[in-house]
Coordinates of C-alpha atoms and ligand atoms in Angstrom, one line a residue:
M1 CA 0.0 0.0 0.0
K2 CA 2.8 2.3 1.0
G3 CA 4.7 1.3 -2.2
L4 CA 1.6 2.1 -4.3
S5 CA 1.1 5.6 -2.8
L6 CA 4.8 6.3 -3.3
F7 CA 4.4 5.2 -6.9
V8 CA 1.4 7.4 -7.4
G9 CA 3.2 10.3 -5.8
V10 CA 6.2 9.9 -8.1
L11 CA 3.9 9.6 -11.1
I12 CA 2.0 12.8 -10.2
A13 CA 5.3 14.6 -9.6
S14 CA 6.7 13.6 -13.0
L15 CA 3.5 14.3 -14.8
S16 CA 3.3 17.8 -13.3
S17 CA 6.9 18.4 -14.3
I18 CA 6.1 17.3 -17.8
A19 CA 3.1 19.7 -17.8
F20 CA 5.5 22.3 -16.4
A21 CA 8.0 21.9 -19.2
A22 CA 5.2 22.1 -21.8
D23 CA 3.3 25.0 -20.2
P24 CA 5.1 28.1 -19.2
I25 CA 4.0 29.9 -16.1
V26 CA 2.2 33.0 -17.3
L27 CA 2.9 36.3 -15.5
K28 CA 0.5 39.1 -16.4
F29 CA 2.1 42.5 -15.9
S30 CA -0.5 45.3 -16.1
H31 CA 0.3 49.0 -16.2
V32 CA -1.4 52.3 -17.2
V33 CA 1.2 54.2 -19.2
A34 CA 2.4 53.9 -22.8
N35 CA 5.1 51.5 -23.9
D36 CA 7.3 54.4 -24.8
T37 CA 7.9 55.6 -21.3
P38 CA 10.4 54.7 -18.5
K39 CA 8.0 52.3 -17.0
G40 CA 6.8 50.8 -20.3
K41 CA 10.3 50.3 -21.5
A42 CA 11.5 48.8 -18.2
A43 CA 8.5 46.4 -18.2
E44 CA 9.6 45.2 -21.7
F45 CA 13.1 44.8 -20.5
F46 CA 12.0 42.7 -17.5
K47 CA 9.9 40.5 -19.8
K48 CA 12.8 39.9 -22.1
R49 CA 15.3 39.0 -19.4
A50 CA 12.8 37.0 -17.4
E51 CA 12.0 34.8 -20.4
E52 CA 15.6 34.4 -21.4
L53 CA 16.9 33.6 -17.9
T54 CA 14.1 31.0 -17.2
A55 CA 14.6 29.5 -20.7
G56 CA 10.9 29.9 -21.4
K57 CA 9.6 28.6 -18.1
I58 CA 8.0 32.0 -17.5
K59 CA 6.0 33.9 -20.1
V60 CA 5.5 37.5 -19.2
E61 CA 2.4 39.2 -20.8
I62 CA 2.5 43.0 -20.6
Y63 CA -0.8 44.9 -20.7
P64 CA 0.2 48.6 -21.1
N65 CA -2.0 51.8 -21.3
S66 CA -4.8 50.5 -18.9
T67 CA -5.8 47.9 -21.5
L68 CA -6.6 45.5 -18.8
Y69 CA -7.3 47.6 -15.7
K70 CA -7.3 51.3 -14.6
D71 CA -5.5 52.5 -11.5
K72 CA -7.8 51.4 -8.7
E73 CA -8.9 48.2 -10.5
E74 CA -5.3 47.0 -11.1
L75 CA -4.5 46.9 -7.4
E76 CA -7.7 44.9 -6.7
A77 CA -6.9 42.6 -9.6
L78 CA -3.4 42.0 -8.2
Q79 CA -4.7 41.1 -4.8
L80 CA -7.2 38.7 -6.3
G81 CA -4.5 37.1 -8.4
A82 CA -6.1 38.1 -11.8
V83 CA -2.7 39.7 -12.6
Q84 CA 0.6 38.9 -11.1
M85 CA 2.6 42.1 -11.4
L86 CA 2.1 45.8 -11.5
A87 CA 4.2 49.0 -11.1
P88 CA 1.8 51.6 -9.7
S89 CA 3.0 55.0 -8.9
L90 CA 3.9 55.6 -5.3
A91 CA 1.0 58.0 -5.1
K92 CA -1.4 55.1 -5.5
F93 CA -0.7 53.1 -2.4
G94 CA -2.7 55.2 0.1
P95 CA -6.0 53.6 -0.7
L96 CA -4.4 50.2 0.0
G97 CA -3.8 51.4 3.6
V98 CA -0.1 52.0 3.3
K99 CA -0.2 55.8 3.4
E100 CA 3.5 56.2 4.2
F101 CA 4.2 55.8 0.5
E102 CA 2.7 59.3 0.0
L103 CA 5.9 60.8 1.5
F104 CA 7.2 60.6 -2.1
D105 CA 4.4 63.1 -3.1
L106 CA 5.6 65.8 -0.7
P107 CA 6.4 68.9 -2.8
Y108 CA 10.1 69.7 -3.3
I109 CA 11.2 67.0 -0.9
F110 CA 13.8 65.6 -3.3
D111 CA 16.3 67.9 -5.1
G112 CA 17.1 65.4 -7.9
Y113 CA 17.3 61.7 -8.4
E114 CA 20.4 61.3 -6.2
Q115 CA 18.5 62.4 -3.1
L116 CA 15.6 60.2 -4.0
H117 CA 17.8 57.2 -4.4
A118 CA 19.3 57.8 -0.9
V119 CA 15.7 57.0 0.3
T120 CA 14.6 54.3 -2.1
N121 CA 17.9 52.4 -1.8
G122 CA 18.1 52.9 1.9
E123 CA 16.3 51.8 5.1
V124 CA 13.1 53.8 4.4
G125 CA 12.7 52.1 1.0
K126 CA 13.2 48.6 2.5
K127 CA 10.7 49.3 5.3
L128 CA 8.1 50.6 2.9
L129 CA 8.3 47.6 0.6
A130 CA 8.0 45.2 3.6
K131 CA 4.8 47.0 4.7
L132 CA 3.1 45.5 1.6
D133 CA 3.5 41.9 2.9
S134 CA 0.4 42.2 5.1
K135 CA -1.7 43.2 2.1
G136 CA -0.8 40.0 0.2
I137 CA 1.7 42.0 -1.9
K138 CA 5.4 41.4 -2.5
G139 CA 7.3 44.7 -3.0
L140 CA 10.1 44.0 -5.4
A141 CA 11.8 47.3 -6.5
F142 CA 11.5 51.0 -7.0
W143 CA 11.5 52.3 -10.6
D144 CA 12.1 55.9 -11.5
N145 CA 10.0 58.2 -13.7
G146 CA 10.7 61.8 -13.0
F147 CA 9.8 65.2 -11.6
K148 CA 6.4 66.7 -12.2
S149 CA 5.5 70.0 -13.7
F150 CA 2.2 71.9 -13.7
S151 CA 0.2 72.4 -16.9
A152 CA -3.0 74.3 -17.6
N153 CA -4.7 76.5 -20.2
K154 CA -3.3 79.7 -18.7
P155 CA 0.2 80.8 -17.9
I156 CA 1.5 79.6 -14.5
K157 CA 4.2 81.8 -13.1
T158 CA 3.2 82.2 -9.5
P159 CA 1.4 79.9 -7.0
A160 CA -1.6 82.2 -7.2
D161 CA -2.0 81.4 -10.9
L162 CA -3.6 78.1 -10.1
K163 CA -6.1 79.5 -7.6
G164 CA -9.5 78.2 -8.4
S165 CA -8.3 75.8 -11.1
K166 CA -9.6 72.3 -11.2
M167 CA -6.5 70.1 -11.1
R168 CA -6.3 66.4 -11.8
I169 CA -4.4 64.4 -9.2
Q170 CA -3.6 60.8 -8.4
S171 CA -5.3 59.3 -5.4
S172 CA -3.0 60.8 -2.7
K173 CA -4.0 62.9 0.3
V174 CA -0.6 64.6 0.1
L175 CA -1.3 65.7 -3.5
E176 CA -4.7 66.8 -2.5
A177 CA -3.1 69.0 0.3
Q178 CA -0.6 70.3 -2.2
M179 CA -3.3 71.5 -4.6
R180 CA -5.2 73.1 -1.8
A181 CA -2.1 74.9 -0.7
L182 CA -2.2 76.6 -4.1
G183 CA -5.9 77.4 -3.7
A184 CA -6.6 74.9 -6.5
L185 CA -9.4 72.3 -6.5
P186 CA -8.0 68.8 -6.6
Q187 CA -9.8 66.1 -8.5
V188 CA -8.8 62.4 -8.4
L189 CA -9.0 60.8 -11.8
A190 CA -7.6 57.5 -13.2
F191 CA -4.7 58.2 -15.5
S192 CA -6.6 56.8 -18.5
E193 CA -9.2 59.4 -18.1
V194 CA -7.0 62.5 -17.9
Y195 CA -6.6 63.3 -21.6
Q196 CA -10.3 63.4 -22.1
A197 CA -11.0 65.3 -18.9
L198 CA -8.5 68.0 -20.0
Q199 CA -9.9 68.1 -23.5
T200 CA -13.5 68.5 -22.4
G201 CA -12.7 70.9 -19.5
V202 CA -13.8 68.5 -16.7
V203 CA -10.5 69.6 -15.2
D204 CA -8.4 72.7 -16.1
G205 CA -4.9 71.4 -15.5
T206 CA -2.7 68.6 -14.1
E207 CA 0.8 67.7 -13.1
N208 CA 3.1 65.1 -14.7
P209 CA 6.6 64.1 -15.5
I210 CA 7.0 65.2 -19.1
S211 CA 7.3 61.6 -20.4
N212 CA 3.7 61.0 -19.2
L213 CA 2.4 64.3 -20.5
Y214 CA 3.9 63.7 -24.0
T215 CA 3.0 60.0 -24.5
Q216 CA -0.6 60.7 -23.5
K217 CA -0.6 63.8 -25.8
M218 CA -1.7 66.0 -23.0
H219 CA 0.4 68.8 -24.3
E220 CA -2.1 69.0 -27.2
V221 CA -4.9 69.9 -24.8
Q222 CA -2.9 72.1 -22.4
K223 CA -1.8 75.6 -23.6
H224 CA 0.8 76.1 -20.9
L225 CA 3.4 74.0 -19.2
T226 CA 5.7 75.4 -16.5
L227 CA 8.8 73.5 -15.5
T228 CA 8.2 73.6 -11.8
N229 CA 9.7 70.1 -11.1
H230 CA 7.8 70.4 -7.8
G231 CA 7.4 66.8 -6.9
Y232 CA 8.5 63.3 -7.8
L233 CA 6.6 60.5 -9.6
G234 CA 8.0 57.0 -9.5
Y235 CA 6.9 53.4 -9.0
A236 CA 7.0 50.4 -6.7
V237 CA 7.1 47.2 -8.7
I238 CA 4.9 44.7 -6.9
A239 CA 3.7 41.1 -7.3
N240 CA 0.9 39.0 -5.9
K241 CA 2.7 37.5 -2.9
A242 CA 1.1 34.0 -3.0
F243 CA 2.1 33.8 -6.7
W244 CA 5.7 35.0 -6.0
D245 CA 6.3 32.8 -3.0
G246 CA 4.8 29.8 -4.8
L247 CA 7.2 30.0 -7.7
P248 CA 9.8 27.2 -8.0
A249 CA 12.9 28.6 -6.2
D250 CA 15.1 28.5 -9.3
V251 CA 12.5 30.5 -11.3
R252 CA 12.1 33.0 -8.6
G253 CA 15.8 33.5 -8.4
H254 CA 15.9 34.2 -12.2
L255 CA 13.1 36.7 -11.8
E256 CA 14.9 38.5 -9.1
T257 CA 17.9 38.8 -11.3
A258 CA 15.7 40.0 -14.2
M259 CA 14.1 42.5 -11.8
N260 CA 17.5 43.8 -10.6
E261 CA 18.6 44.3 -14.2
A262 CA 15.3 46.0 -15.2
T263 CA 15.6 48.3 -12.2
E264 CA 19.1 49.4 -13.1
Y265 CA 17.8 50.0 -16.7
A266 CA 14.7 51.9 -15.6
N267 CA 16.7 54.2 -13.4
K268 CA 19.3 54.8 -16.1
I269 CA 16.8 55.8 -18.8
A270 CA 14.3 57.7 -16.8
K271 CA 16.0 61.1 -17.0
E272 CA 16.9 60.7 -20.7
E273 CA 13.3 59.7 -21.5
N274 CA 11.9 62.8 -19.8
D275 CA 14.5 65.1 -21.4
D276 CA 13.7 63.6 -24.7
A277 CA 9.9 64.0 -24.2
L278 CA 10.5 67.7 -23.2
A279 CA 12.4 68.3 -26.4
K280 CA 9.5 66.7 -28.4
V281 CA 6.9 68.8 -26.5
K282 CA 8.8 72.0 -27.4
A283 CA 9.2 70.9 -31.0
S284 CA 5.5 70.2 -31.3
G285 CA 4.7 73.9 -30.8
K286 CA 1.4 72.9 -29.3
T287 CA 2.0 74.2 -25.8
T288 CA 4.1 77.1 -24.4
V289 CA 6.9 75.8 -22.2
Y290 CA 7.9 78.2 -19.5
E291 CA 11.1 77.9 -17.5
P292 CA 10.5 79.6 -14.1
T293 CA 13.2 81.9 -12.6
A294 CA 14.9 81.0 -9.3
A295 CA 12.7 83.6 -7.6
E296 CA 9.6 82.0 -9.0
I297 CA 10.6 78.5 -7.9
S298 CA 11.3 79.9 -4.5
A299 CA 7.8 81.3 -4.3
F300 CA 6.4 77.9 -5.2
K301 CA 8.6 76.3 -2.5
K302 CA 7.3 78.8 0.1
A303 CA 3.7 78.0 -0.8
L304 CA 4.1 74.2 -1.0
V305 CA 6.7 73.1 1.5
P306 CA 4.3 73.7 4.5
V307 CA 2.4 70.7 3.2
H308 CA 5.2 68.5 4.7
K309 CA 4.2 69.6 8.2
E310 CA 0.5 69.5 7.5
K311 CA 0.8 65.9 6.3
E312 CA 3.4 64.7 8.8
D313 CA 0.9 62.5 10.6
R314 CA -0.2 60.9 7.4
V315 CA 3.3 59.9 6.2
G316 CA 4.6 59.4 9.7
K317 CA 6.8 61.9 11.6
E318 CA 9.6 59.4 12.1
T319 CA 9.6 58.3 8.4
L320 CA 9.6 62.0 7.4
E321 CA 12.6 62.7 9.7
S322 CA 14.5 59.7 8.3
V323 CA 13.9 61.0 4.8
Y324 CA 15.2 64.5 5.7
K325 CA 18.2 62.8 7.3
A326 CA 18.9 60.7 4.1
T327 CA 18.5 63.7 1.7
G328 CA 19.7 66.6 3.9
F329 CA 16.5 68.5 3.3
D330 CA 15.9 71.2 5.8
P331 CA 12.4 72.7 5.7
S332 CA 13.6 75.8 7.7
K333 CA 16.1 76.7 4.9
L334 CA 14.0 77.6 1.9
Ligands
LMR1 C1 -0.6 59.1 -13.0 O1 -1.7 58.6 -12.7 O2 -0.5 60.3 -13.3 C2 0.7 58.3 -13.0 O3 0.7 57.5 -11.9 C3 0.7 57.3 -14.2 C4 1.9 56.5 -14.2 O4 1.8 55.3 -13.9 O5 3.0 57.0 -14.4

């Protein structure tokens, strides 16, 4: 009897390994931006390396541009296991209950990518990704996009210029406070809805890294863009935890390697992609691009940095202090 069950066990194991050899594990990776963006390109890079390294044991299917799910739905789909991987922007984790991620939305908190990496590659970054475990999510990496600028149908030179304007934001309480600090009226919309909302006047303006603005053609429906670079927009690459932990160890190891390589690639191309998109926006002649003076930037900082204190409880006082320590940011010196 014992011999028979052993035989059956061995038979099942070998049959499943035959099935495994024949059928690759499908990993659906959904995202909301165009292929031709830092995130879109990094996702393609990950797919290529994951499939090469696992010699076809993994098949990565990428669904860009909200073709499968919009912002909120994609997070639900990941938790339910309908997709296995996403890279939502850091501004979209609040509704999941991990509001500390909104620290990345604080205006002017990072003066460039180097300061940002001091946080994402350091203790705070590690702690944030670990916080996702209890939500059934495995945090894998941070991928860069870039620094956001304001756009609208009127010139924006001072904080007062956005007063009363309806501004589209991502689903972040910090971004809501940021817009209110300008006297603007924040409106949360899914990324896939922004172009039409701008075109039809549902909202007057928005904020984006230029790669997103350009690839969604938002510059065609916004007359003015001011290079305020007032906040950061980047991503956490995440997987369904049960899926990730359930992968054969060798496959998971290869995916980790592919992810490390894709992260290096993403963070290398992000600035170039945004610079390139800015050149294209300028060349299109469809919107007026304004480069604010140092005094104008300083006025935006004065108006917006108080949001750090206002939202300290939301992002966590201790976390905020760790970020200041890692970057050298001093809110009293503006
Ligand atoms: C947005 O909604 O503006 C961004 O999060 C889109 C993205 O994924 O870059």
